[in-house]
Coordinates of C-alpha atoms in Angstrom, one line a residue:
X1367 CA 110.0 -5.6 137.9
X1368 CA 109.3 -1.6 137.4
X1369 CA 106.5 -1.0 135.2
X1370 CA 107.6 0.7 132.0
X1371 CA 107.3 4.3 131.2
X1372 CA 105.2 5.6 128.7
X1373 CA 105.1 9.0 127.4
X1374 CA 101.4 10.7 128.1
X1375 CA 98.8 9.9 125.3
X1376 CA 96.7 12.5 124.5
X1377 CA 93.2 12.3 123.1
X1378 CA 94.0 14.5 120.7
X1379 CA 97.3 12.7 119.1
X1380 CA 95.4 9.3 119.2
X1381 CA 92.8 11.0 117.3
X1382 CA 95.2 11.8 114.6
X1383 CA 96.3 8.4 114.3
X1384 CA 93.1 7.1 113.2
X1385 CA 93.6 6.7 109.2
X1386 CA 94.9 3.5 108.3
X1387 CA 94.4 2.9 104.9
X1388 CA 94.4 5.0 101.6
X1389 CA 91.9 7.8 101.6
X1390 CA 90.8 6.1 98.0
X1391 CA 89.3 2.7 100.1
X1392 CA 85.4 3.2 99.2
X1393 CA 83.7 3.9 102.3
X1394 CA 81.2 0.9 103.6
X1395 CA 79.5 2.6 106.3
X1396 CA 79.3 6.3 107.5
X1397 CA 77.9 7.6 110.6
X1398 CA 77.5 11.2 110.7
X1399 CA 76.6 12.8 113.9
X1400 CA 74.4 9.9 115.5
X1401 CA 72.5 10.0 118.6
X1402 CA 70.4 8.1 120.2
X1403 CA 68.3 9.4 123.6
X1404 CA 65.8 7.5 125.8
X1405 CA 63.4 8.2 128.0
X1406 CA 63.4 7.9 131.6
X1407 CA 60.9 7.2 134.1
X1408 CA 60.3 10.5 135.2
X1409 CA 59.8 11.5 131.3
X1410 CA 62.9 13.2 130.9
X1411 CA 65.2 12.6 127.6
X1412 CA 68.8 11.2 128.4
X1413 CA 70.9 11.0 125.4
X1414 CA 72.7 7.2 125.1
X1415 CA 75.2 8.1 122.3
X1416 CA 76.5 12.0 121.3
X1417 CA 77.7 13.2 118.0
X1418 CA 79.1 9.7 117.2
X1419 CA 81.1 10.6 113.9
X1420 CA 82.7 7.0 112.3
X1421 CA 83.6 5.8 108.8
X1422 CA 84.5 2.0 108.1
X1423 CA 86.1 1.6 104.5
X1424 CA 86.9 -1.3 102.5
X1425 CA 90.1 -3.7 103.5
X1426 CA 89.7 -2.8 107.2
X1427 CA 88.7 -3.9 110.6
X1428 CA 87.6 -1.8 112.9
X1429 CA 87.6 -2.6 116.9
X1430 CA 85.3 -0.6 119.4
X1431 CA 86.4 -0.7 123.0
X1432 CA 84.0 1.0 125.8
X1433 CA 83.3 1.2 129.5
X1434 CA 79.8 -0.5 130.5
X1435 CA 77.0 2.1 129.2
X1436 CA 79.2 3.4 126.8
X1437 CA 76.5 2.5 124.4
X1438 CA 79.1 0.1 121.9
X1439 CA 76.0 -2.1 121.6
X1440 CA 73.8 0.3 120.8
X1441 CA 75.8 2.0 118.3
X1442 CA 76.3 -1.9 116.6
X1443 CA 72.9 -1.9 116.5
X1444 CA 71.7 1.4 115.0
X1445 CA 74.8 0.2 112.3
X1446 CA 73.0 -3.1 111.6
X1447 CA 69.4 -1.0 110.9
X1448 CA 68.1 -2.9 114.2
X1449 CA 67.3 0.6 115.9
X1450 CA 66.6 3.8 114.5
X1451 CA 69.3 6.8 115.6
X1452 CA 67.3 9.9 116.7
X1453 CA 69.8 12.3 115.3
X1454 CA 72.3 12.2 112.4
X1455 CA 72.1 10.0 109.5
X1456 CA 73.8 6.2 109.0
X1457 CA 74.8 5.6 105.3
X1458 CA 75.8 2.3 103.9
X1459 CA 77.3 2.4 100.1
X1460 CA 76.2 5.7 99.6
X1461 CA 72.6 5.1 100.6
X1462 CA 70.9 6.1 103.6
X1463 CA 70.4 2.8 106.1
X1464 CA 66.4 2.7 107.0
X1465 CA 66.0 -0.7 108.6
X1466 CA 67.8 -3.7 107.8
X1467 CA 69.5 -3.7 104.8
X1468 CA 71.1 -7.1 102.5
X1469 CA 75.2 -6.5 102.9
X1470 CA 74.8 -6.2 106.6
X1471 CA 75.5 -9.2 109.0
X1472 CA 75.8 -9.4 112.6
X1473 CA 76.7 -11.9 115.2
X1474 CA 76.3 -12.2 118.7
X1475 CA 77.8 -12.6 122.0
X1476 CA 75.0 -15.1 123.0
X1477 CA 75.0 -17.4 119.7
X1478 CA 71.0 -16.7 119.2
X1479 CA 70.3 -20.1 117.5
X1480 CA 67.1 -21.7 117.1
X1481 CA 67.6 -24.5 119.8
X1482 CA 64.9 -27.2 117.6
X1483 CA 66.7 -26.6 114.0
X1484 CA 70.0 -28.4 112.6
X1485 CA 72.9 -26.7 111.8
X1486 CA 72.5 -26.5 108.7
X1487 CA 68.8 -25.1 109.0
X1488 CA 70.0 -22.3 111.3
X1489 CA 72.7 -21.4 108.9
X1490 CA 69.8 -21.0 105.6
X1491 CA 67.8 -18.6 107.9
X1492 CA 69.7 -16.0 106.4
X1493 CA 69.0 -16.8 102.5
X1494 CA 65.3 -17.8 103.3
X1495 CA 64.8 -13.8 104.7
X1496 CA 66.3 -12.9 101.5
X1497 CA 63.8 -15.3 99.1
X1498 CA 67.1 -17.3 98.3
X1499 CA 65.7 -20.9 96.3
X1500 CA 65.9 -23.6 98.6
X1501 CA 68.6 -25.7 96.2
X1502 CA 71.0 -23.0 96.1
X1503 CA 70.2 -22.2 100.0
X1504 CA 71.5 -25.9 100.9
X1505 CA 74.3 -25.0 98.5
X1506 CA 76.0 -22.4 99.8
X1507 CA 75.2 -23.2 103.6
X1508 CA 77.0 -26.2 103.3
X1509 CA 80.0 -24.2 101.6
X1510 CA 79.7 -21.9 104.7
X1511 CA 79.4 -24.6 107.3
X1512 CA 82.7 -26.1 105.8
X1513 CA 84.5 -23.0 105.3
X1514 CA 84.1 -22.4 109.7
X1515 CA 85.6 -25.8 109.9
X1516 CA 81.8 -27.8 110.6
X1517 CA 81.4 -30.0 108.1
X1518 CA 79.8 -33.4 109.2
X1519 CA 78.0 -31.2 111.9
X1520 CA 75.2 -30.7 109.5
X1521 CA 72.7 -32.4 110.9
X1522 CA 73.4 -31.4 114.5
X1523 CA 71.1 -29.8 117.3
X1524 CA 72.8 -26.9 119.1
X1525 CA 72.8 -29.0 122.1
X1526 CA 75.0 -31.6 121.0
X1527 CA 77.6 -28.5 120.5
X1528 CA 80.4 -27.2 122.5
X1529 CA 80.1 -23.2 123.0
X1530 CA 83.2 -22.7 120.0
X1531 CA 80.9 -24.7 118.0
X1532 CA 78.1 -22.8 118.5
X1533 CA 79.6 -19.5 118.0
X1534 CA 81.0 -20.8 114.6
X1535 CA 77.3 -22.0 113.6
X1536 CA 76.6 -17.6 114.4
X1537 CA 79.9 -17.2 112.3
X1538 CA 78.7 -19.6 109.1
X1539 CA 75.0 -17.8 109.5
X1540 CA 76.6 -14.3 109.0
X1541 CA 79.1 -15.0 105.9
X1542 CA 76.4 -16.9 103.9
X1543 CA 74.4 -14.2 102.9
X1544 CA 78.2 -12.6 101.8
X1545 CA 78.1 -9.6 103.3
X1546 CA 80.1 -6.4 102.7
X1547 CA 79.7 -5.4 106.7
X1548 CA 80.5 -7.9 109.1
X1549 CA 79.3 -6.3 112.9
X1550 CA 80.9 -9.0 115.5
X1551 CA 79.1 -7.7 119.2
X1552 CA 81.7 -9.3 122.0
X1553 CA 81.7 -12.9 119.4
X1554 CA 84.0 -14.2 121.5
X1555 CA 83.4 -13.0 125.1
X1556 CA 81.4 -16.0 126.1
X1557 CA 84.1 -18.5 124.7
X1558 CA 86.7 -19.9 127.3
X1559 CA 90.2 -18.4 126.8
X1560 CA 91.4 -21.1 124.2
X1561 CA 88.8 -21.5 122.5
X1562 CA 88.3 -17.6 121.8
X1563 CA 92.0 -17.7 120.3
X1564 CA 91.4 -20.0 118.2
X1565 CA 88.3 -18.8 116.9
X1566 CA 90.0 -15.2 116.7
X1567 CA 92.9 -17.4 114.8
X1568 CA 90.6 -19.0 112.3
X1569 CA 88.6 -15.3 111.4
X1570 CA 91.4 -13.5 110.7
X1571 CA 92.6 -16.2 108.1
X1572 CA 89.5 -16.2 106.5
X1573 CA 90.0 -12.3 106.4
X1574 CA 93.1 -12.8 104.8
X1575 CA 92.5 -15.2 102.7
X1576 CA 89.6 -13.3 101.2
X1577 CA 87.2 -16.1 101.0
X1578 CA 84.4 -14.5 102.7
X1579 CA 84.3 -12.1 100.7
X1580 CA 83.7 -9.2 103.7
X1581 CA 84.6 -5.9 102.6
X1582 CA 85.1 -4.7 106.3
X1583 CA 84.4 -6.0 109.9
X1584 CA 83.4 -4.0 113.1
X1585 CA 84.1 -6.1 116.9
X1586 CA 82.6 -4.7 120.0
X1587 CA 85.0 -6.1 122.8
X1588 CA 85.7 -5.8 126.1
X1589 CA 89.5 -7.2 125.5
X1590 CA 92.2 -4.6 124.7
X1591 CA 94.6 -7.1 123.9
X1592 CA 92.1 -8.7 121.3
X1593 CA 91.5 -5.6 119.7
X1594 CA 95.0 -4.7 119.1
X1595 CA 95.9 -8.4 117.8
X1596 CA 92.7 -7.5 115.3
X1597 CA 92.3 -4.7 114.2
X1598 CA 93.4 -2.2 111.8
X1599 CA 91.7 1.0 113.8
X1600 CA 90.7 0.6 117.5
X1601 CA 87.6 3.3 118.1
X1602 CA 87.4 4.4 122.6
X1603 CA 83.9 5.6 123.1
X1604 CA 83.4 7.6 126.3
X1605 CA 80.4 6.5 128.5
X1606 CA 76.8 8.7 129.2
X1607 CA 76.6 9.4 126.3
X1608 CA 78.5 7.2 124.1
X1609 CA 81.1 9.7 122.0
X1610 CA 83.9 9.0 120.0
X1611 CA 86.7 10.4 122.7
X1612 CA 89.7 8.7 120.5
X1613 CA 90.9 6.8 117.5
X1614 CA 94.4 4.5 117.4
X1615 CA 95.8 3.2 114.5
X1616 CA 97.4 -0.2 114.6
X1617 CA 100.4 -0.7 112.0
X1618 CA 101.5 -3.8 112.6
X1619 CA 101.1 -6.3 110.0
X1620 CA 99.4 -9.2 110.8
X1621 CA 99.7 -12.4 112.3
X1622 CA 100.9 -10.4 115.4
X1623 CA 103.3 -11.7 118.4
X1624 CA 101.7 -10.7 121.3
X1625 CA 105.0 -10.9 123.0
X1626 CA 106.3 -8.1 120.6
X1627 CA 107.5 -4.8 122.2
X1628 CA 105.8 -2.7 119.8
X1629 CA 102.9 -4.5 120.2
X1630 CA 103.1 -4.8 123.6
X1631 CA 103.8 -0.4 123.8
X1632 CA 100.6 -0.2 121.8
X1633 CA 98.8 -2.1 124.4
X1634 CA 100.0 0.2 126.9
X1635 CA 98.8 2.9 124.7
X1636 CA 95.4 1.9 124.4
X1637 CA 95.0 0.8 128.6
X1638 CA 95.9 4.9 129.4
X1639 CA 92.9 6.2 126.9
X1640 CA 90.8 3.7 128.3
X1641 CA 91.5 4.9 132.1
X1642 CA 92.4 7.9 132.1
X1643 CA 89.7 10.1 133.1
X1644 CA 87.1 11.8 131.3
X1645 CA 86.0 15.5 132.1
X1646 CA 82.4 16.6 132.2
X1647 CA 82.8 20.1 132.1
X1648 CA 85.7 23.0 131.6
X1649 CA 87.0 21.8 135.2
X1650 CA 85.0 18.8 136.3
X1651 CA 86.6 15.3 136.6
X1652 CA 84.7 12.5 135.5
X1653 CA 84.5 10.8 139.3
X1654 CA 83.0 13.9 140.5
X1655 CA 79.6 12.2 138.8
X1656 CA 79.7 9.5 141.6
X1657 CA 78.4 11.9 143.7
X1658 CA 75.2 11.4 141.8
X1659 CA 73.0 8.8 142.7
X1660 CA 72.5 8.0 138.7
X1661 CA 76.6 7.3 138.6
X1662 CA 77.2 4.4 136.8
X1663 CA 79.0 2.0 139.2
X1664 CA 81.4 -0.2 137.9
X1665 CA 80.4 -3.9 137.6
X1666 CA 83.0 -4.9 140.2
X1667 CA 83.6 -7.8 141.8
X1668 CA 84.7 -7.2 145.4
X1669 CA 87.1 -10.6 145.9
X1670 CA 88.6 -9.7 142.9
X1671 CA 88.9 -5.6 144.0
X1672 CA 90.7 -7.7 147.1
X1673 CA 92.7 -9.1 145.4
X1674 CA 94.0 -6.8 143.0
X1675 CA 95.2 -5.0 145.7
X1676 CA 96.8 -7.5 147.8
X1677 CA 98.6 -8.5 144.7
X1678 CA 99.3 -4.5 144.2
X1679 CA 101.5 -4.4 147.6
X1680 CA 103.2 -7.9 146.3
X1681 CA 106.0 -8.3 144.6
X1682 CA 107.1 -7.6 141.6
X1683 CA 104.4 -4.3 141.9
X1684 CA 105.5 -2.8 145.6
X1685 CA 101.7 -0.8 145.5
X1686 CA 102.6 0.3 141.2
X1687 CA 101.7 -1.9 138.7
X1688 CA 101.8 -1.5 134.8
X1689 CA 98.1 -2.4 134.1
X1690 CA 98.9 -5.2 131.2
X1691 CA 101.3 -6.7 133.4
X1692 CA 98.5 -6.6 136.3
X1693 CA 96.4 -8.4 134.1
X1694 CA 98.5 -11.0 133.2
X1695 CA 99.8 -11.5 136.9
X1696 CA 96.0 -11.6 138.3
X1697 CA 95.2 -13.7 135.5
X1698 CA 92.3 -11.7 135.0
X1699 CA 90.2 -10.4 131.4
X1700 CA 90.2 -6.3 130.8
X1701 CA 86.3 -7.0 131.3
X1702 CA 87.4 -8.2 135.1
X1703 CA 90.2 -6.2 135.8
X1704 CA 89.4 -2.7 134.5
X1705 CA 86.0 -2.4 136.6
X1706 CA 87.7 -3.3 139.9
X1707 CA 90.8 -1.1 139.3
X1708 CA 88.3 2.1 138.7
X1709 CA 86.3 0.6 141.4
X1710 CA 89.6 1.3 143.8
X1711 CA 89.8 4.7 142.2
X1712 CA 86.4 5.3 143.1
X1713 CA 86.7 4.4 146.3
X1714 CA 89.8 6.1 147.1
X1715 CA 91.9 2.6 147.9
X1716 CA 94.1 3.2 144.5
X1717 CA 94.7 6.4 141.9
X1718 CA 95.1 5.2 138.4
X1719 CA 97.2 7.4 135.9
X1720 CA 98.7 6.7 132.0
X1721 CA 97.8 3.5 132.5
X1722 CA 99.2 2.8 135.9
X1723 CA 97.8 1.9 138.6
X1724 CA 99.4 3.3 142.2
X1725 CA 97.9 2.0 145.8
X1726 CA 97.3 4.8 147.9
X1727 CA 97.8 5.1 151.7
X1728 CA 94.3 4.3 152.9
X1729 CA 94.8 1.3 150.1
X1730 CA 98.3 0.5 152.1
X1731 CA 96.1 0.5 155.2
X1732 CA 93.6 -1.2 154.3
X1733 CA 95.8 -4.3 152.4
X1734 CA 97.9 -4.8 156.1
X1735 CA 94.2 -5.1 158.2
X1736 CA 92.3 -7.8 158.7
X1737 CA 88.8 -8.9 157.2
X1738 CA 86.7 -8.1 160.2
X1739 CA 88.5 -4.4 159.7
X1740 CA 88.6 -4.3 155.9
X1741 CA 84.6 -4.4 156.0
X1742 CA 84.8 -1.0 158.5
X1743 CA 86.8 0.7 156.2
X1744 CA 85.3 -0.5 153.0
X1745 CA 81.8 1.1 154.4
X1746 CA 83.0 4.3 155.4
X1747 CA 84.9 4.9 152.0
X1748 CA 81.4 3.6 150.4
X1749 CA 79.5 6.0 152.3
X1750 CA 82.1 8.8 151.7
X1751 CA 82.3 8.2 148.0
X1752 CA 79.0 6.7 146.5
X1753 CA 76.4 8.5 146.6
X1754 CA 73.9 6.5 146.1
X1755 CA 75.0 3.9 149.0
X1756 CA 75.1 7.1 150.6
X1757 CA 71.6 8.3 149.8
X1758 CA 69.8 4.7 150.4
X1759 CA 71.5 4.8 154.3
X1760 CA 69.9 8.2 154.8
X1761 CA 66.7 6.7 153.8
X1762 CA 66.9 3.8 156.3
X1763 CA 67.9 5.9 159.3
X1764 CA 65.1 8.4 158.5
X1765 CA 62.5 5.8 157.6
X1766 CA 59.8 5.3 160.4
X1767 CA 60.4 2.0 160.2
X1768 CA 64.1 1.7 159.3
X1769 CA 63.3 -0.1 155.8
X1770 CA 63.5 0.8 152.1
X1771 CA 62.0 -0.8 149.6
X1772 CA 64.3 -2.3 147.1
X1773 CA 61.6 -0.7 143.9
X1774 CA 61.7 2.7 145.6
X1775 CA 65.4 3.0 145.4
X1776 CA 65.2 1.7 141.8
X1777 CA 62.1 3.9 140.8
X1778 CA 64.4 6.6 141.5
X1779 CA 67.9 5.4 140.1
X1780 CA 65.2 5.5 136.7
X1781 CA 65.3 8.9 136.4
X1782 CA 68.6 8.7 135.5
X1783 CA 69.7 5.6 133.7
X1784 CA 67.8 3.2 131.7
X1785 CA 65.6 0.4 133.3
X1786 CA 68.3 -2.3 132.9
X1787 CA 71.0 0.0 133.7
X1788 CA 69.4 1.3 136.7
X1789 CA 68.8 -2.6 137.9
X1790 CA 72.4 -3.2 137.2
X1791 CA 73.8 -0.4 139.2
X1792 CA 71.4 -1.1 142.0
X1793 CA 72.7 -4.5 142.3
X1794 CA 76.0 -3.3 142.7
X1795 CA 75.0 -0.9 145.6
X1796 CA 73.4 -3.5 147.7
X1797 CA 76.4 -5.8 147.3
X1798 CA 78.7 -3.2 148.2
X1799 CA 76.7 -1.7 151.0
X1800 CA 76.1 -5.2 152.2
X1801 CA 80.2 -6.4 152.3
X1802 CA 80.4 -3.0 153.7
X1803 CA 77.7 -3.6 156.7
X1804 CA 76.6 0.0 155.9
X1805 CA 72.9 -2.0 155.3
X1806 CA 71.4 -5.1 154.8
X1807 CA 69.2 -6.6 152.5
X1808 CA 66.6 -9.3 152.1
X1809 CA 65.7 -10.9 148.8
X1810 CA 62.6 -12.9 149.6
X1811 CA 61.2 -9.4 150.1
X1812 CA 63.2 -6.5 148.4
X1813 CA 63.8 -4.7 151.5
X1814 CA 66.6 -2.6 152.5
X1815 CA 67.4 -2.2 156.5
X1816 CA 69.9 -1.3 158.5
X1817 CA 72.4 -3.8 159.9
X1818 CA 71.3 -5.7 162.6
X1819 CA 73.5 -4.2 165.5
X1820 CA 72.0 -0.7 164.3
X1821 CA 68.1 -1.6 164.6
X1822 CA 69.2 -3.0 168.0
X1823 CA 70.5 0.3 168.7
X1824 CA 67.6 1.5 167.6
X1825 CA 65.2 -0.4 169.2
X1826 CA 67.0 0.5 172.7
X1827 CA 66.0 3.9 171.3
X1828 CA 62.7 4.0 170.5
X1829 CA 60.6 0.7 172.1
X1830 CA 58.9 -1.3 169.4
X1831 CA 54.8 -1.4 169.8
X1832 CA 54.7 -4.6 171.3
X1833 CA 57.3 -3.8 173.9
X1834 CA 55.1 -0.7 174.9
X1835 CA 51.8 -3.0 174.9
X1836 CA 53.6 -5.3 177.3
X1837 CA 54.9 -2.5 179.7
X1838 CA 50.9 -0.8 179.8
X1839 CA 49.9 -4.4 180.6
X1840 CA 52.2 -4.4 183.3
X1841 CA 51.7 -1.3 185.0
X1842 CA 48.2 -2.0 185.0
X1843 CA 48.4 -5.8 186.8
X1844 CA 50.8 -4.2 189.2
X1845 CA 48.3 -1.4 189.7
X1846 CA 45.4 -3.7 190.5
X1847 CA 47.2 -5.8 192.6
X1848 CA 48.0 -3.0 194.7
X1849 CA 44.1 -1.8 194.9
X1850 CA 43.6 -5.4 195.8
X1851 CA 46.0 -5.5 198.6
X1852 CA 44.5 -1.8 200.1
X1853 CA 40.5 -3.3 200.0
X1854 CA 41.3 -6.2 202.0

């Protein structure tokens, strides 16, 4: 099967689809040119999110898709009044949003329930923050548990859940206090596929059906497919820092098939803004920055990089796939395969264009050698291409002792990326470098060292102490015995 072709998508024309509602829907929340900055280890500012300009208006829901340290959760939370944006303003119903405000409800990816309180206590947690009477507390938590499809579950402890009943427990705890904003980070990441649909199902029902009574809803995800299936407006952020680089409207009314070829086109759409590449200057191509140590790696997985490739040169692709139909064929999520496709790009094993992805020859090469040889040619494109894998090998061969301290390398990675971030990336690295054999690494101790063969090579070199203390000792019997020999 030939991948379909798509006519280029500019930023620019998905920027102008981003209106899809009357200009008359009241506004619910507006961000007006939001940043947020941190500082790094070295003291130095490093902005998180840029000039973020968005507007969510009544009757709509909004879907924000992202790159890792794009800053989506971030933004989510400076929307909820959880963090404070250094720049710009945040306005909800007209007002200016200082803190947490009542009309704002969140929930998250990891469920955050109180593990020793019941159902139905974790769902009144809500009205007890707002001074709600305990009678009509009970009353309207039970009307929430029963409305997300738990009733009989009162009584439960989160560990005698499932992980889809959990989530709904987040779900119930959110539309109690009947909020006009609903902020959804990555709900149903954490969910196994079925379950997720469902739950997705069962929301947008309640949405339609208007008894929640949510004026408009904002979901982080990770899942292009999700979003458009969701969402009115789907929101790209670029990554370090965070900006709004495009805006797609989604006209389809909803349920949505899946399987529909507008839908389907739209899809397409939304994979080429989401990997085609993002300049940093007049002239300078996004992958350029990997040739700073601070580059944000992607956050993938090497067996799957593997096999996305081998699966590339397979048919129906022949080395060019259409990236949905990739997905689909891998069996893999947008949060798996989108990672490991730029982490090809990056490594220069597959170019990835309007949503396309095309092996190149050295990714040819590399799919027709074996293991033993795939590792050669993994390092040297590592080493050519990343430069902080690049960087840390330098280190080891001009280190006295041909070791790196795992904190050194991260004490440095600081002054670029925040703490977590830099922890993140550095884990990548080693795993890399390691598959690679372009170093090796020890995590009793958190040292970094060249490969074995190499400190052999090395030790040929330049004789260890020990070795040298044994060769003096030597010399100096053999000497003796000799002196011996000529007195008698």
């Amino acid at each position: 099967m030939t991948s379909r072709r798509r006519a280029p998508v500019s930023e620019e024309s998905a920027m102008a689809l981003h209106d899809n509602h009357s200009p008359a829907a009241a506004p619910v929340i507006e961000l007006r040119n939001v940043g947020k900055i941190f500082r790094t280890a070295d003291h130095t500012d490093r902005a998180v999110l840029e000039g973020v300009d968005l507007t969510l208006r009544e009757g709509e829901i909004v879907a924000m898709l992202g790159k890792s340290g794009s800053g989506k959760s971030t933004l989510l939370r400076i929307m909820a009044g959880l963090v404070g944006a250094d720049r710009g303003e945040v306005r909800f119903r007209g007002s200016r949003l200082a803190g947490t405000a009542e009309g704002i409800a969140m929930v998250f990816q990891s469920f955050a329930l109180f593990p020793w309180l019941t159902v139905q206590q974790n769902v009144e947690l809500g009205l007890e923050a707002q001074g709600v009477a305990r009678g009509e507390r009970a009353r309207r938590a039970e009307a929430a548990i029963d409305m997300i499809g738990l009733s009989g579950f009162n009584g439960a402890l989160p560990r005698e859940l499932s992980g889809g009943m959990r989530q709904r427990v987040g779900i119930a705890r959110a539309l109690v206090t009947e909020p006009d904003l609903l902020l959804m980070d990555e709900a149903f990441s954490a969910l196994d596929v079925l379950t997720g649909e469902t739950l997705r199902d069962e929301m947008l029902e309640l949405w339609a059906s208007g008894r929640a009574n949510i004026k408009s809803i904002l979901i982080v995800s990770h899942n292009i497919e999700e979003a458009v299936m969701m969402a009115d407006r789907i929101v790209i952020l670029s990554s370090d820092p965070g900006r709004v680089r495009a805006e797609v409207r989604v006209p389809f009314p909803r349920p949505r098939n899946r399987d529909d070829a507008q839908v389907r086109a739209l899809i397409d759409e939304v994979y080429t803004l989401m990997t085609s590449p993002v300049t940093l200057g007049p002239r300078v191509p996004a992958m350029a920055a990997a040739q700073q140590i601070g580059y944000r790696l992607p956050d993938a997985d090497i067996s799957q990089m593997e096999a996305i490739l081998d699966l590339l040169h397979e048919s129906p692709f022949f080395g060019r796939a259409d990236l949905p139909h990739l997905a689909n064929e891998a069996g893999l999520t947008d949060d798996e395969l989108l990672p490991a496709c730029e982490a090809l790009q990056l490594l220069g094993l597959a170019t990835i264009e309007r949503g396309d992805i095309t092996a190149t020859p050295l990714g040819r090469a590399y799919y027709e050698t074996e293991p033993p040889e795939r590792k050669v040619l993994f390092g040297k494109q590592l080493l050519m291409h990343v430069a902080l894998a690049a960087h840390i090998r330098h280190e080891l061969q001009t280190s006295v002792d041909g070791e790196v301290g795992e904190e050194a390398v991260l004490r440095e990675l600081e002054a670029y990326l925040k703490p977590d971030e830099a922890k993140r990336v550095l884990t990548i690295a080693i795993g890399w470098g390691r598959y690679g054999e372009v170093y090796a690494y020890s995590y009793n101790s958190g040292m970094l060292t060249l490969p074995a063969p190499e400190i052999a090579v090395e030790d040929d070199r330049r004789p260890h102490r020990e070795e040298t203390d044994e060769a003096d000792k030597a010399d100096k019997e053999d000497k003796e015995d000799k002196e011996d020999s000529a007195g008698s």
